[in-house]
mmCIF file of C-alpha atoms in Angstrom:
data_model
loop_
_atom_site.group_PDB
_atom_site.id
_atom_site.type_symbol
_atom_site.label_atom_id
_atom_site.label_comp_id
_atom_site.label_asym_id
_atom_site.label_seq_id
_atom_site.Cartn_x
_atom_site.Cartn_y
_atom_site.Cartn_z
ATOM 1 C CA UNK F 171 81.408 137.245 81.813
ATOM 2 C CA UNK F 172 79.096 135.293 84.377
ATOM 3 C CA UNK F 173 75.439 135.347 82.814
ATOM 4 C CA UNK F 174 72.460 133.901 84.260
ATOM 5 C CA UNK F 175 69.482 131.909 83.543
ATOM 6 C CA UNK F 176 65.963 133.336 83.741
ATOM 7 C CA UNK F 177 65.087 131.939 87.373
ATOM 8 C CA UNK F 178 68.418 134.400 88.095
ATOM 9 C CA UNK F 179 70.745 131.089 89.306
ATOM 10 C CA UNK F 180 74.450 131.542 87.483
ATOM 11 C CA UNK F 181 75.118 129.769 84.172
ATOM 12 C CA UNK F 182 78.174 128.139 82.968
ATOM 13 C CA UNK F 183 81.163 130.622 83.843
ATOM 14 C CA UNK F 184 83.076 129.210 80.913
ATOM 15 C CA UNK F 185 80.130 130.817 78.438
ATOM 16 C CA UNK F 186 80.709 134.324 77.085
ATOM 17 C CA UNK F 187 79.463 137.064 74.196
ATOM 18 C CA UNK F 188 80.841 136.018 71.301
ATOM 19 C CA UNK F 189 79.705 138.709 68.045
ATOM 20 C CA UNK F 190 76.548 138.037 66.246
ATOM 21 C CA UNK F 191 76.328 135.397 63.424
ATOM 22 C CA UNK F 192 76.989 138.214 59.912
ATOM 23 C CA UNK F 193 76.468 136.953 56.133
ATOM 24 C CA UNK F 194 77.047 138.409 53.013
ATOM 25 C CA UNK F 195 75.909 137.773 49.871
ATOM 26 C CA UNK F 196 77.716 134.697 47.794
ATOM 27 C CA UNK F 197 75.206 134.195 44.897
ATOM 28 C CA UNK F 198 71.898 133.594 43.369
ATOM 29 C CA UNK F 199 70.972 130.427 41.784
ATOM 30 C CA UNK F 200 67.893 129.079 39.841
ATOM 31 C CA UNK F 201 67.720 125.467 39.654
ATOM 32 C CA UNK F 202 66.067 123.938 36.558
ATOM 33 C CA UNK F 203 64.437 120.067 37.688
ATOM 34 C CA UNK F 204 63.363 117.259 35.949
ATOM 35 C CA UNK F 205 60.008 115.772 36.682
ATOM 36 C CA UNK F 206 59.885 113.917 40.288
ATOM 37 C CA UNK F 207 60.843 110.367 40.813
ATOM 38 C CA UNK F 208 58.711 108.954 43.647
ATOM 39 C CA UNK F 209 60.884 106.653 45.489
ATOM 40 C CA UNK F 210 57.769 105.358 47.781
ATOM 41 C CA UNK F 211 57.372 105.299 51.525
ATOM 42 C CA UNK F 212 60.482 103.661 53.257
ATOM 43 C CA UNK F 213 60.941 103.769 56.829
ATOM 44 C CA UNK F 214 62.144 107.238 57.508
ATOM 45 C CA UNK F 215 59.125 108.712 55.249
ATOM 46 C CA UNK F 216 58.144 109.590 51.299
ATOM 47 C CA UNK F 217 61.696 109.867 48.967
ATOM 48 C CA UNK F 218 61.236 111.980 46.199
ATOM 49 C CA UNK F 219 64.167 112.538 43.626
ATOM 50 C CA UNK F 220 63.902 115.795 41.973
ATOM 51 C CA UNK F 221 66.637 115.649 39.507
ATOM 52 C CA UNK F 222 68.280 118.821 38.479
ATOM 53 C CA UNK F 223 68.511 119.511 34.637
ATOM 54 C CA UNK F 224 70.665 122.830 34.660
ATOM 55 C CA UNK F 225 70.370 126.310 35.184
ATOM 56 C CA UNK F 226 72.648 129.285 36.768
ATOM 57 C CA UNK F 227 74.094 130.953 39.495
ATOM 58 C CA UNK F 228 75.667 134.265 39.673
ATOM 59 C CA UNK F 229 77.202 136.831 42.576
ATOM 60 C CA UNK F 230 79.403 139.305 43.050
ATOM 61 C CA UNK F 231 82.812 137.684 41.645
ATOM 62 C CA UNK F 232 81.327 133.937 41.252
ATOM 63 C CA UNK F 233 79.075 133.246 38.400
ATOM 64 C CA UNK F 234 78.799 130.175 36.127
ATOM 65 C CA UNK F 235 75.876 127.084 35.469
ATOM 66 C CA UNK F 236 74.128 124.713 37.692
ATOM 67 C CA UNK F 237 75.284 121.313 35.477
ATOM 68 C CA UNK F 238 72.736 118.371 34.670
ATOM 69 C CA UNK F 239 73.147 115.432 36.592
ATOM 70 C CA UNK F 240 72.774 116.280 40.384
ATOM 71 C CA UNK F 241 69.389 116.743 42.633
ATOM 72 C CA UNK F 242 67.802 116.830 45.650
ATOM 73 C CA UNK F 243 66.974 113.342 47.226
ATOM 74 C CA UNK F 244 63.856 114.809 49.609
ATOM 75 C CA UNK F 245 62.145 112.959 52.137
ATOM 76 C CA UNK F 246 58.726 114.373 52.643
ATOM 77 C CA UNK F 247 58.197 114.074 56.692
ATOM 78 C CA UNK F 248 54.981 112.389 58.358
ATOM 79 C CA UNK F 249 54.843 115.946 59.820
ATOM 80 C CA UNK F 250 54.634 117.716 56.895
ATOM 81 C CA UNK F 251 58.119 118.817 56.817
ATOM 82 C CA UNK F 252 60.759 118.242 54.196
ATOM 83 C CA UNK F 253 64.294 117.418 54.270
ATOM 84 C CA UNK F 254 66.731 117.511 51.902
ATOM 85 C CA UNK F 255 69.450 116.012 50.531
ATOM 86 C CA UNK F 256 70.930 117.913 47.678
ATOM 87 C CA UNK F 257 74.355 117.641 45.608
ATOM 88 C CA UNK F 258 75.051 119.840 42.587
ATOM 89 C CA UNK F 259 77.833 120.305 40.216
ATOM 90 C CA UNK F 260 78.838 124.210 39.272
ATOM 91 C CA UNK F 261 80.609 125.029 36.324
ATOM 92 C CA UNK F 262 82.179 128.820 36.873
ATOM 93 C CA UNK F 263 81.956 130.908 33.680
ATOM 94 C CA UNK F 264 85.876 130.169 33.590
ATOM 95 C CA UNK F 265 85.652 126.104 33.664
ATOM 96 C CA UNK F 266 85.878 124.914 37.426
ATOM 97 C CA UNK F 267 83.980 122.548 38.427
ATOM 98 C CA UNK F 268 82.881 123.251 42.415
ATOM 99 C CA UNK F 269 80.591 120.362 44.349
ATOM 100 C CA UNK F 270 77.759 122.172 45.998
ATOM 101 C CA UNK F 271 76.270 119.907 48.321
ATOM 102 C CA UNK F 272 73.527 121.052 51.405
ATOM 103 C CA UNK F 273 71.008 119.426 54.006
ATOM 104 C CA UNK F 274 68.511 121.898 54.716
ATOM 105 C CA UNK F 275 64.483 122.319 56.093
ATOM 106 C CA UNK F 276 61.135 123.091 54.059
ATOM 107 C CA UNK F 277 58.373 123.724 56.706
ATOM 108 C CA UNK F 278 55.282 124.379 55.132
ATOM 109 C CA UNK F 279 52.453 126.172 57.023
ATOM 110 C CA UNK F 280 49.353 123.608 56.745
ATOM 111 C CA UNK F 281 46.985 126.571 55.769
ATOM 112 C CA UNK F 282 49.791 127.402 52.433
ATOM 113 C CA UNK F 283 49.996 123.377 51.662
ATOM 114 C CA UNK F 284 47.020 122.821 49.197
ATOM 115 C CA UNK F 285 48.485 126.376 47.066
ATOM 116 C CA UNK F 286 52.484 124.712 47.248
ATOM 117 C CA UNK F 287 50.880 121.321 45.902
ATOM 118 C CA UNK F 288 49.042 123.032 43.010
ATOM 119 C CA UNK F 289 51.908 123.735 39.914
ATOM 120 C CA UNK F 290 50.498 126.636 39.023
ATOM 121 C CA UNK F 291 49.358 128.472 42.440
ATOM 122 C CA UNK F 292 53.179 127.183 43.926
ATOM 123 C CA UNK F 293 54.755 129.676 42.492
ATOM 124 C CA UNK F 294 52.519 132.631 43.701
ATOM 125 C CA UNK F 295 53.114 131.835 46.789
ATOM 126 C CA UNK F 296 55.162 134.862 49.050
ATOM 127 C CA UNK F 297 58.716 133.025 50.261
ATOM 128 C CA UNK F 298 57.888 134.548 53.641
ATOM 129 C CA UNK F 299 54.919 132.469 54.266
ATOM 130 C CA UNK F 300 57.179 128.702 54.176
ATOM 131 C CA UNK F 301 60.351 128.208 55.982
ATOM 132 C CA UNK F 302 62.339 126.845 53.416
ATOM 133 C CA UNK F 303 66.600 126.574 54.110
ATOM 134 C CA UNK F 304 69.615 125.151 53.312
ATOM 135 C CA UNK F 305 73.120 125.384 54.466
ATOM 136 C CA UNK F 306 75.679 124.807 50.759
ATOM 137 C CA UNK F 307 79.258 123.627 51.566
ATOM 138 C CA UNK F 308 81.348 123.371 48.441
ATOM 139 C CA UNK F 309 84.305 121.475 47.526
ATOM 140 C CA UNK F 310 86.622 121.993 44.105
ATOM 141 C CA UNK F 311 90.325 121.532 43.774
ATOM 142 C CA UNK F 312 90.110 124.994 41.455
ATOM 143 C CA UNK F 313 93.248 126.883 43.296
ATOM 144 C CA UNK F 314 91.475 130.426 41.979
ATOM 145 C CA UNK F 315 88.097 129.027 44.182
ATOM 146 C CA UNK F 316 89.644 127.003 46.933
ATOM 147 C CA UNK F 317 88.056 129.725 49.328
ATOM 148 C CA UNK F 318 84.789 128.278 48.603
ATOM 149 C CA UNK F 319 86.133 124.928 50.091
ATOM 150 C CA UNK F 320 86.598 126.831 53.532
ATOM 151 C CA UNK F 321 83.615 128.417 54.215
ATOM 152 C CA UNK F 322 79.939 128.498 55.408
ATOM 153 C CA UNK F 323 77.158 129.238 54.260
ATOM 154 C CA UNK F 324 72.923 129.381 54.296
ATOM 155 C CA UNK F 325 70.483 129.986 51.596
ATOM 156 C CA UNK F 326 66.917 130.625 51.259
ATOM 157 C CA UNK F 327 64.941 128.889 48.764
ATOM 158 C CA UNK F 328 61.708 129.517 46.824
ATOM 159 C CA UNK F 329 59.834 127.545 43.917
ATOM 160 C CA UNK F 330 59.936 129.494 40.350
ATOM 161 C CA UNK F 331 58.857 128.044 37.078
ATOM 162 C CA UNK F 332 60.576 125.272 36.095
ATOM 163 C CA UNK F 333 62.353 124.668 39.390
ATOM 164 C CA UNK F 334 63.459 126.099 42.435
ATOM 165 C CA UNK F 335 65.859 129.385 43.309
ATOM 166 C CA UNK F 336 67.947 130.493 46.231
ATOM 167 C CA UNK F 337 70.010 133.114 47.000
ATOM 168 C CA UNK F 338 73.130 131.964 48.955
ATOM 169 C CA UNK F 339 74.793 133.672 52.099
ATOM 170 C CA UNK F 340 78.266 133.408 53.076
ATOM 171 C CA UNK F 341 78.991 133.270 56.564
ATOM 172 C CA UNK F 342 81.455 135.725 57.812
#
């Protein structure tokens, strides 16, 4: 399949339709987190720590706790933007231990920042007005879950009380 550019000139003849990007639901998880560390202004922007202090996760087949001890080390963007840096340790309701680890984006609108920054207005803020996404890889030497150590995935995020939530799409 030959396709072509908008100005109608050929494009790469090795390019062809490959089927649309599907997902389906993995899990939900609410992250509990510690107060903020501030880290200070270093070269690449603001570093926050936002520890995480527990919580849950739970999807068709794959449930369990978010344990203490992991976070998110963000770096809040000159722009605006956030990036993060995030490594978690699951416990399955059966006793694996799975390594969640994902980079992901948290674009917020300037006209929504003043409500995000506020503790209590934050979390009545709609999901849909923030861009706010990760993409989870996992890693566990559990034989019953070693399927989670060869696939893909993306999650949307939100703030809740206490901590932050996302519900977590495999890749198919």
């Amino acid at each position: 399949m030959t396709t072509r550019t908008s100005d109608g000139m050929k494009s790469d003849p090795r390019l062809r339709a490959v089927d649309e990007i599907a997902t389906t639901h993995l899990f939900d998880m609410a992250v509990d987190l510690n107060p903020p560390q501030n880290i200070g202004d270093g070269p690449l922007g603001k570093r926050i720590y936002f520890g995480a202090a527990g919580g849950s996760f739970e999807g068709p087949g794959l449930r369990g706790e978010v344990l203490p001890g992991g976070g998110d080390w963000a770096l809040f963007r000159s722009d605006g933007g956030m990036s993060l840096d995030v490594r978690l340790t699951l416990r399955t309701d059966d006793g694996a231990l799975v390594l969640m680890s994902y980079g992901g984006r948290w674009i917020i609108p300037a006209e929504v920042r003043e409500n995000i920054a506020d503790p209590v207005e934050s979390r009545q803020v709609d999901p849909a007005e923030y861009y706010f996404r990760t993409a989870p890889m996992f890693e566990t030497g559990s034989e019953q879950y070693a399927w989670l150590n060869d696939i893909v995935c993306v999650g949307s995020g939100y703030l809740i009380e206490g901590g932050v939530a996302y519900q977590v799409s495999r890749v198919i």
